[in-house]
PDB file of C-alpha atoms in Angstrom:
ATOM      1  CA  UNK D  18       0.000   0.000   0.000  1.00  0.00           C
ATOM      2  CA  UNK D  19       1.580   3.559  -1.035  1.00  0.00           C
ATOM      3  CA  UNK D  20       0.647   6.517   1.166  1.00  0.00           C
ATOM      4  CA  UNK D  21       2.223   8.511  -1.816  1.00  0.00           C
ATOM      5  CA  UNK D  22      -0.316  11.275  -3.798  1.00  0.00           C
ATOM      6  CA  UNK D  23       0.831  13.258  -6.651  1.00  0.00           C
ATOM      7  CA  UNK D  24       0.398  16.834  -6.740  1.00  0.00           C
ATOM      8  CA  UNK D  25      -2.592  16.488  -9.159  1.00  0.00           C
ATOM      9  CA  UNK D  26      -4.227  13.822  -6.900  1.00  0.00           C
ATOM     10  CA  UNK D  27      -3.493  16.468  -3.851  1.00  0.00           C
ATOM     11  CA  UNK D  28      -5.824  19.117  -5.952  1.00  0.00           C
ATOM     12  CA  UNK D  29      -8.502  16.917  -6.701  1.00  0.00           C
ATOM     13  CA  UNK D  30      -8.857  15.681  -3.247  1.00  0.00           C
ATOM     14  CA  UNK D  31      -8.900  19.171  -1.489  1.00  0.00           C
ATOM     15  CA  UNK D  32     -11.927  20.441  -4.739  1.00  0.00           C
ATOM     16  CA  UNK D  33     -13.524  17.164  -3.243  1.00  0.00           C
ATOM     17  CA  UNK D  34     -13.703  18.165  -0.007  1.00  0.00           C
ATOM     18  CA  UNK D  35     -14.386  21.518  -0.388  1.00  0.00           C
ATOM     19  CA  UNK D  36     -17.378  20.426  -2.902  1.00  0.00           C
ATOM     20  CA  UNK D  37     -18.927  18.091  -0.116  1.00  0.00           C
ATOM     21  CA  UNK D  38     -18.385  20.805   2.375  1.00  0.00           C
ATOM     22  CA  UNK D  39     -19.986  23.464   0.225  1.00  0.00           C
ATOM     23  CA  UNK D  40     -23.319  20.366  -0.308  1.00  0.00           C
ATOM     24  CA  UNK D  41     -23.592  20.311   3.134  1.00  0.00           C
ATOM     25  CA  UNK D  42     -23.365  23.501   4.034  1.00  0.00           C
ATOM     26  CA  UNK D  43     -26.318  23.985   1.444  1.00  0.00           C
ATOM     27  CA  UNK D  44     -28.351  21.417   2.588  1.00  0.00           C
ATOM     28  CA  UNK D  45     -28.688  22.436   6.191  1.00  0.00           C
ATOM     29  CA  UNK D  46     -29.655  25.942   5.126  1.00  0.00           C
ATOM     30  CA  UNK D  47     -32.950  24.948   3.901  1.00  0.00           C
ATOM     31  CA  UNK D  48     -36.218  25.715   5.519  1.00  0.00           C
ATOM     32  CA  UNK D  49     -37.695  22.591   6.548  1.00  0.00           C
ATOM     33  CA  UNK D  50     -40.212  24.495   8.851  1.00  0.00           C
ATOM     34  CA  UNK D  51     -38.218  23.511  11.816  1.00  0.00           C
ATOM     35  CA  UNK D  52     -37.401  26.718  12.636  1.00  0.00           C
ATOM     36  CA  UNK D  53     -39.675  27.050  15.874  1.00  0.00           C
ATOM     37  CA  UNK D  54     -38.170  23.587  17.469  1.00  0.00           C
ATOM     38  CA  UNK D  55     -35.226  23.894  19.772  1.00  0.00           C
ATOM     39  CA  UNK D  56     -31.874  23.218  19.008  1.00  0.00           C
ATOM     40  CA  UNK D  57     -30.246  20.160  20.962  1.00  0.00           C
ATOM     41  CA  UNK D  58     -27.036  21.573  22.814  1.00  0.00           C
ATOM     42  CA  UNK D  59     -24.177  21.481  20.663  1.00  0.00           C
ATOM     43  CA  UNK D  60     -21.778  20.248  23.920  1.00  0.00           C
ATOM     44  CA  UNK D  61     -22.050  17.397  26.263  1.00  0.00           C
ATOM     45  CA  UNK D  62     -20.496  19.589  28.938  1.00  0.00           C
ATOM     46  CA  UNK D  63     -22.378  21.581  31.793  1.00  0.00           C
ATOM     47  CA  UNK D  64     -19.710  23.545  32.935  1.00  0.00           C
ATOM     48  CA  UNK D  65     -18.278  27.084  31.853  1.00  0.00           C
ATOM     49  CA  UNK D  66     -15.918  25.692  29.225  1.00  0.00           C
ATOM     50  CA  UNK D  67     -13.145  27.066  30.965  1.00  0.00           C
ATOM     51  CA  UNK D  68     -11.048  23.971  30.436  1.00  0.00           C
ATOM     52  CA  UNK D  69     -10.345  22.688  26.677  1.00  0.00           C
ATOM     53  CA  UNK D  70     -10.910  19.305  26.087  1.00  0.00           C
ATOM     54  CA  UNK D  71      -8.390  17.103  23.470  1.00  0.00           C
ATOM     55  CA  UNK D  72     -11.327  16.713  20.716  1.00  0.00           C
ATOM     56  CA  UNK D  73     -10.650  20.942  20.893  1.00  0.00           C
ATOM     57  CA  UNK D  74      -7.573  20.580  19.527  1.00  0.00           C
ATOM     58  CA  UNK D  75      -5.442  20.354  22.858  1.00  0.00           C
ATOM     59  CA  UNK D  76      -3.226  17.029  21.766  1.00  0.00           C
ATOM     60  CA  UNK D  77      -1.896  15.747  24.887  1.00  0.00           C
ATOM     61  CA  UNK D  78       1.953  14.828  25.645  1.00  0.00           C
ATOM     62  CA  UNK D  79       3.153  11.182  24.551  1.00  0.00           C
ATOM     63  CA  UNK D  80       3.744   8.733  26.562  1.00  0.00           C
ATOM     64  CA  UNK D  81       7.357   8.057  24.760  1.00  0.00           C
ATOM     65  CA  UNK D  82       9.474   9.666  21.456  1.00  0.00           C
ATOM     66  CA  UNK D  83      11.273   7.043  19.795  1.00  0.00           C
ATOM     67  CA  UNK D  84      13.758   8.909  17.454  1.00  0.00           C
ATOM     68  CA  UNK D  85      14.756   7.102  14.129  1.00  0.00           C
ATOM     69  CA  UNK D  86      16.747   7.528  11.285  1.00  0.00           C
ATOM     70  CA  UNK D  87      16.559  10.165   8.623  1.00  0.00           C
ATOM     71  CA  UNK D  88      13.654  12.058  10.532  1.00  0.00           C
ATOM     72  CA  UNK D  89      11.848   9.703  11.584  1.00  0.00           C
ATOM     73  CA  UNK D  90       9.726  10.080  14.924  1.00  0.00           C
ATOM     74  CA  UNK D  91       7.500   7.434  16.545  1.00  0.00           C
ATOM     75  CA  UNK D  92       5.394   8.985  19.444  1.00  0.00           C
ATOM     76  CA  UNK D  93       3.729   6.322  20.963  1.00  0.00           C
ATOM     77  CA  UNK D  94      -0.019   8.183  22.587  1.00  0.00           C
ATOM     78  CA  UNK D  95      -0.901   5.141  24.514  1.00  0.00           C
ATOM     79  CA  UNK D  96      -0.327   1.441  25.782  1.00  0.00           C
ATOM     80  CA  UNK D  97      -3.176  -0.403  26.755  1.00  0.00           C
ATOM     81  CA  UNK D  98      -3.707  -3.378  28.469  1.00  0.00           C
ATOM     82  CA  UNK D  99      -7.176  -5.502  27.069  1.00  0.00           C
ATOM     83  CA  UNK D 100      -9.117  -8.158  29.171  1.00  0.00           C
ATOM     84  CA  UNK D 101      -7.907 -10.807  26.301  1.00  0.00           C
ATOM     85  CA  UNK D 102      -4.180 -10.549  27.921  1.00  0.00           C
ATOM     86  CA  UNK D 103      -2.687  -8.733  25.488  1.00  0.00           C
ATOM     87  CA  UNK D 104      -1.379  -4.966  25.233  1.00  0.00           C
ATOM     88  CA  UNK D 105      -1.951  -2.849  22.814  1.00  0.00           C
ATOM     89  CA  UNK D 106       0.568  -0.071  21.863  1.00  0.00           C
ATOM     90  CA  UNK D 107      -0.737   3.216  19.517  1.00  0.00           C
ATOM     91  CA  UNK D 108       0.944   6.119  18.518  1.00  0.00           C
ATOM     92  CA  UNK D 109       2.237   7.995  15.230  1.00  0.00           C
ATOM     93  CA  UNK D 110       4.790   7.243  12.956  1.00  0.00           C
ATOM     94  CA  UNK D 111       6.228  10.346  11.458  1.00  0.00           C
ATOM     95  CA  UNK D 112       8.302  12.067   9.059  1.00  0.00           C
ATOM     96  CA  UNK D 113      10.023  15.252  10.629  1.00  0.00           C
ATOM     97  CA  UNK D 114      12.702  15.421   7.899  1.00  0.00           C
ATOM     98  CA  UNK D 115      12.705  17.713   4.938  1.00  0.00           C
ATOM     99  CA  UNK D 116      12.470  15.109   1.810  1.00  0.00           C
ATOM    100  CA  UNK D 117      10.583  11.719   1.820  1.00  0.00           C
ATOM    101  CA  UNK D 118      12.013   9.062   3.599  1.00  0.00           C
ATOM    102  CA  UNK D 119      11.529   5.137   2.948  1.00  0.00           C
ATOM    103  CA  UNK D 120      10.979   2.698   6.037  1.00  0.00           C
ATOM    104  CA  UNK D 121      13.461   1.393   7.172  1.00  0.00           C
ATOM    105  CA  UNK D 122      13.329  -2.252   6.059  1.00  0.00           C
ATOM    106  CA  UNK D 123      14.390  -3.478   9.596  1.00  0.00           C
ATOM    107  CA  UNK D 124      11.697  -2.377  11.436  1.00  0.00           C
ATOM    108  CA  UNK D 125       9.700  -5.837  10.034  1.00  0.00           C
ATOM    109  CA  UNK D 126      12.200  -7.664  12.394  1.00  0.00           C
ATOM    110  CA  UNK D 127      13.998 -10.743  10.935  1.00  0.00           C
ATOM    111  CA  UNK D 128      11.742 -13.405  11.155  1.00  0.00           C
ATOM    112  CA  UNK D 129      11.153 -15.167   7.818  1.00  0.00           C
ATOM    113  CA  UNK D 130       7.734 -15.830   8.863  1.00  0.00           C
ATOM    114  CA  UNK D 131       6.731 -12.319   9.727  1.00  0.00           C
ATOM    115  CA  UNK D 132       8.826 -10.662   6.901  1.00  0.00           C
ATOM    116  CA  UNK D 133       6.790 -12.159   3.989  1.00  0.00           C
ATOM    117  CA  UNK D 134       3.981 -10.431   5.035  1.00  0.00           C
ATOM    118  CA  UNK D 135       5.397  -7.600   3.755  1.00  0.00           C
ATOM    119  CA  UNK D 136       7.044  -4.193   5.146  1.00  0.00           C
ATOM    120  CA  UNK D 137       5.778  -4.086   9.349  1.00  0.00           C
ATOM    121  CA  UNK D 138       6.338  -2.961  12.995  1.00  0.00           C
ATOM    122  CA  UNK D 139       6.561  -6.797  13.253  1.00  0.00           C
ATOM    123  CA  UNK D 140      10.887  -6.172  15.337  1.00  0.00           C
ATOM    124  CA  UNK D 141       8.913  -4.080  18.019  1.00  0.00           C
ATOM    125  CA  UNK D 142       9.688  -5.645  21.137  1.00  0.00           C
ATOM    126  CA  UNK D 143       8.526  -4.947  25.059  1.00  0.00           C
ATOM    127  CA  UNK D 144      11.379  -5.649  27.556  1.00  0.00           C
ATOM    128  CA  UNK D 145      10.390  -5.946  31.035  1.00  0.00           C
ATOM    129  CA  UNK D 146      13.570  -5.482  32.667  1.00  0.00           C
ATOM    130  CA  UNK D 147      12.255  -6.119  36.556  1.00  0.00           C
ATOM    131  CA  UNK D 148      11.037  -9.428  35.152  1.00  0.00           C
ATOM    132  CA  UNK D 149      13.389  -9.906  32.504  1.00  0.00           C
ATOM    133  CA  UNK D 150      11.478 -10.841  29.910  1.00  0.00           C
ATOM    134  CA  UNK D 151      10.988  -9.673  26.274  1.00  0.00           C
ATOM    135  CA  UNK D 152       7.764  -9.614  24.277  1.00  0.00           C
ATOM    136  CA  UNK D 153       7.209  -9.457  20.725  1.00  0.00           C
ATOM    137  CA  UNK D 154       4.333  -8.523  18.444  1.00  0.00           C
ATOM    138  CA  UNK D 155       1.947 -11.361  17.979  1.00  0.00           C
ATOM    139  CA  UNK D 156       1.186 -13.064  14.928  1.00  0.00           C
ATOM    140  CA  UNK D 157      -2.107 -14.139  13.868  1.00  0.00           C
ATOM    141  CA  UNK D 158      -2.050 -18.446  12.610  1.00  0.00           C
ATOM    142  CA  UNK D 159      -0.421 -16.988   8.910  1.00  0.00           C
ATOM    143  CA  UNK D 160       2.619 -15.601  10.579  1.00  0.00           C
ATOM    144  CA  UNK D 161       1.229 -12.603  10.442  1.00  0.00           C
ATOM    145  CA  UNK D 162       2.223 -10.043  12.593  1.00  0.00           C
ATOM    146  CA  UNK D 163      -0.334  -7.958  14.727  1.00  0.00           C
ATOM    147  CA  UNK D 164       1.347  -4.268  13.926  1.00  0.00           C
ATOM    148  CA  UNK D 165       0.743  -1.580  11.036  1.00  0.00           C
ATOM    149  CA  UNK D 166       1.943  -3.335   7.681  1.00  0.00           C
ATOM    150  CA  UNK D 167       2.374  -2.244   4.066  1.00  0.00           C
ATOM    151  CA  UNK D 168       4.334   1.031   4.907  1.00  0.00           C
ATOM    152  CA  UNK D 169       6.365   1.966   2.514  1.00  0.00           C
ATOM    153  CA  UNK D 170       7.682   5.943   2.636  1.00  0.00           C
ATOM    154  CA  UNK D 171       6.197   8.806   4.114  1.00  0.00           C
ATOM    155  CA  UNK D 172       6.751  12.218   2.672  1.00  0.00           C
ATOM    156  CA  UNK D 173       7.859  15.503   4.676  1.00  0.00           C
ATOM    157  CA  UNK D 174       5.603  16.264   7.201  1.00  0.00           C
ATOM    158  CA  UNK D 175       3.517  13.170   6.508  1.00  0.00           C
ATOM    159  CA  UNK D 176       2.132  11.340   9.961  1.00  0.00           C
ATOM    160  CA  UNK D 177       0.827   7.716   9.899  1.00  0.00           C
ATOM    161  CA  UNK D 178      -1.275   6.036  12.828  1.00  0.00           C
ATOM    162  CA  UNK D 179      -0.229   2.769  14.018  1.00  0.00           C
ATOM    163  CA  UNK D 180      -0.290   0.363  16.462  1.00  0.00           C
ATOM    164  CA  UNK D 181       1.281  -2.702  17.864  1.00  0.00           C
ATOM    165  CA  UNK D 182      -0.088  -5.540  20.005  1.00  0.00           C
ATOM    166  CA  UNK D 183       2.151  -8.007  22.289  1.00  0.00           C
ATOM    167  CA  UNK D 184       1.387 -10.286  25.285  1.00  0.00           C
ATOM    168  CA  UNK D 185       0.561  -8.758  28.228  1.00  0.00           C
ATOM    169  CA  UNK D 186       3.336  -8.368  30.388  1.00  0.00           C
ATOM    170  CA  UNK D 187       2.127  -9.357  34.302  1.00  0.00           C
ATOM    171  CA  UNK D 188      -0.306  -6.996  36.354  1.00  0.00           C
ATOM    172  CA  UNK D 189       2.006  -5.593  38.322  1.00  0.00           C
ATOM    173  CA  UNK D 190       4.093  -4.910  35.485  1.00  0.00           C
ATOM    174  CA  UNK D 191       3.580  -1.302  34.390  1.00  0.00           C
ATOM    175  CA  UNK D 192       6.823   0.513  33.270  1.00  0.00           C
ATOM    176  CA  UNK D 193       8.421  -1.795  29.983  1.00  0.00           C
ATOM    177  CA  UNK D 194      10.952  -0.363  27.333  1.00  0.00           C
ATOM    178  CA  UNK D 195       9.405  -0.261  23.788  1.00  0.00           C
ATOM    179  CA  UNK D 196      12.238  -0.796  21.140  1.00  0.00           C
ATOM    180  CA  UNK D 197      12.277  -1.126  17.738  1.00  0.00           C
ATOM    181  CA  UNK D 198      14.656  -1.840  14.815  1.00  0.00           C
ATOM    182  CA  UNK D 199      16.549   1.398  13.602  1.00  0.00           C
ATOM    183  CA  UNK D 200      14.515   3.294  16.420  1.00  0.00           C
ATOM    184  CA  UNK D 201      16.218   4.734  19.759  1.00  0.00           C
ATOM    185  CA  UNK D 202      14.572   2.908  22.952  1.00  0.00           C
ATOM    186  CA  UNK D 203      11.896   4.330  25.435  1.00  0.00           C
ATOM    187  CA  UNK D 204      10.279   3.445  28.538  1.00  0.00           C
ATOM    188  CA  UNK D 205       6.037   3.706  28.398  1.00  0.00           C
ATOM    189  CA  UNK D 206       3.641   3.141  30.760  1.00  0.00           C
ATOM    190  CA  UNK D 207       0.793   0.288  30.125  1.00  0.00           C
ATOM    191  CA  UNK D 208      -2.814   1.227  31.765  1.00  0.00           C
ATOM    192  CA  UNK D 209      -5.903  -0.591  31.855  1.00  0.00           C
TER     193      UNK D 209
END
C-alpha cells in the first residue's frame, strides 16, 4: 500500500472536499419548517468551558518519542492493556525530515515468517527489565504479525497512525521499554 499522492491527486482531493463541504453547508440551510423547534445543545459539557478538552484541539503529551533515522519520529499516545491478555501499543509514525524518507526495512524484524507479510512494525519488542522478559508482536495463525503493515515511505511532514499488540506483560508490570529496529529505545507506561 503507497501513502504517496501526486500533486494532481493532492488538488482533486482538497476540490472534493471543499465540494462536499460546500453540499452540506447547502443542505442544512434549507427551511424545513423547523425553525420554531429547539436546538439540541451542541456540547455534552455543563460547565463554563473554561477547560479545553483534546477533541478541541489540545493534543496531549506522549507517553514516549522514539527517534529514528533520517527524521523519523514514533510517538507512541498510549499502551493499553485488554481483558484478552494482550497490550496494545498506539501512537504515530512520522516524518520530521525535509524530503521523503523510505521505512526502514528493519523495522519488520527478521523473522522469515513475519517478513513475507510484507514491510511491518513486526521487530517491536517490550522488555520488562524487573522481570526480565521480552515480548514481541503477535502473529495471527499466517505468521502474520499484529502491527501496522504495508508502509512503505512517508513524505515531509507526513504522519501515519499505528499500532502494535504483544502479550501482556504481568499486572504488576507497568513501566516496559518499547524498542524497535533502527529506532532509539523508550520506557512507556501500560494502563488498563
Amino acid at each position: 500500500m503507497s501513502i504517496r499522492f501526486t500533486a494532481k491527486a493532492r488538488r482533486g482531493m482538497v476540490a472534493m472536499t471543499v465540494a462536499a463541504g460546500l453540499a452540506l453547508g447547502v443542505a442544512g440551510c434549507g427551511g424545513g419548517g423547523d425553525d420554531d423547534k429547539p436546538s439540541p445543545p451542541t456540547s455534552a459539557s455543563k460547565d463554563s468551558g473554561s477547560k479545553p478538552s483534546a477533541q478541541e484541539g489540545q493534543a496531549e503529551a506522549p507517553l514516549a518519542e522514539l527517534k529514528g533515522t533520517d527524521g523519523l519520529l514514533l510517538q507512541i499516545t498510549s499502551a493499553q492493556r485488554d481483558a484478552g491478555g494482550f497490550v496494545t501499543v498506539s501512537g504515530n509514525l512520522k516524518n520530521d525530515g525535509a524530503e521523503s524518507v523510505a521505512i526502514p526495512a528493519q523495522t519488520s524484524g527478521d523473522e522469515t515468517e513475519v517478513i513475507k507479510h510484507g514491510q511491518s512494525l513486526g521487530g517491536a519488542t517490550l522488555v520488562d527489565s524487573r522481570g526480565k522478559k521480552r515480548y514481541y508482536v503477535l502473529r495471527d495463525t499466517d505468521g502474520r504479525p499484529l502491527t501496522t503493515t504495508g508502509l512503505t515511505t512517508l513524505e515531509a511532514g507526513q504522519t501515519l497512525p499505528v499500532f502494535m499488540q504483544f502479550p501482556a506483560p504481568p499486572a504488576g508490570t507497568a513501566d516496559v521499554a518499547l524498542q524497535l529496529p533502527t529506532f532509539s529505545s523508550g520506557t512507556i507506561k501500560i494502563s488498563g
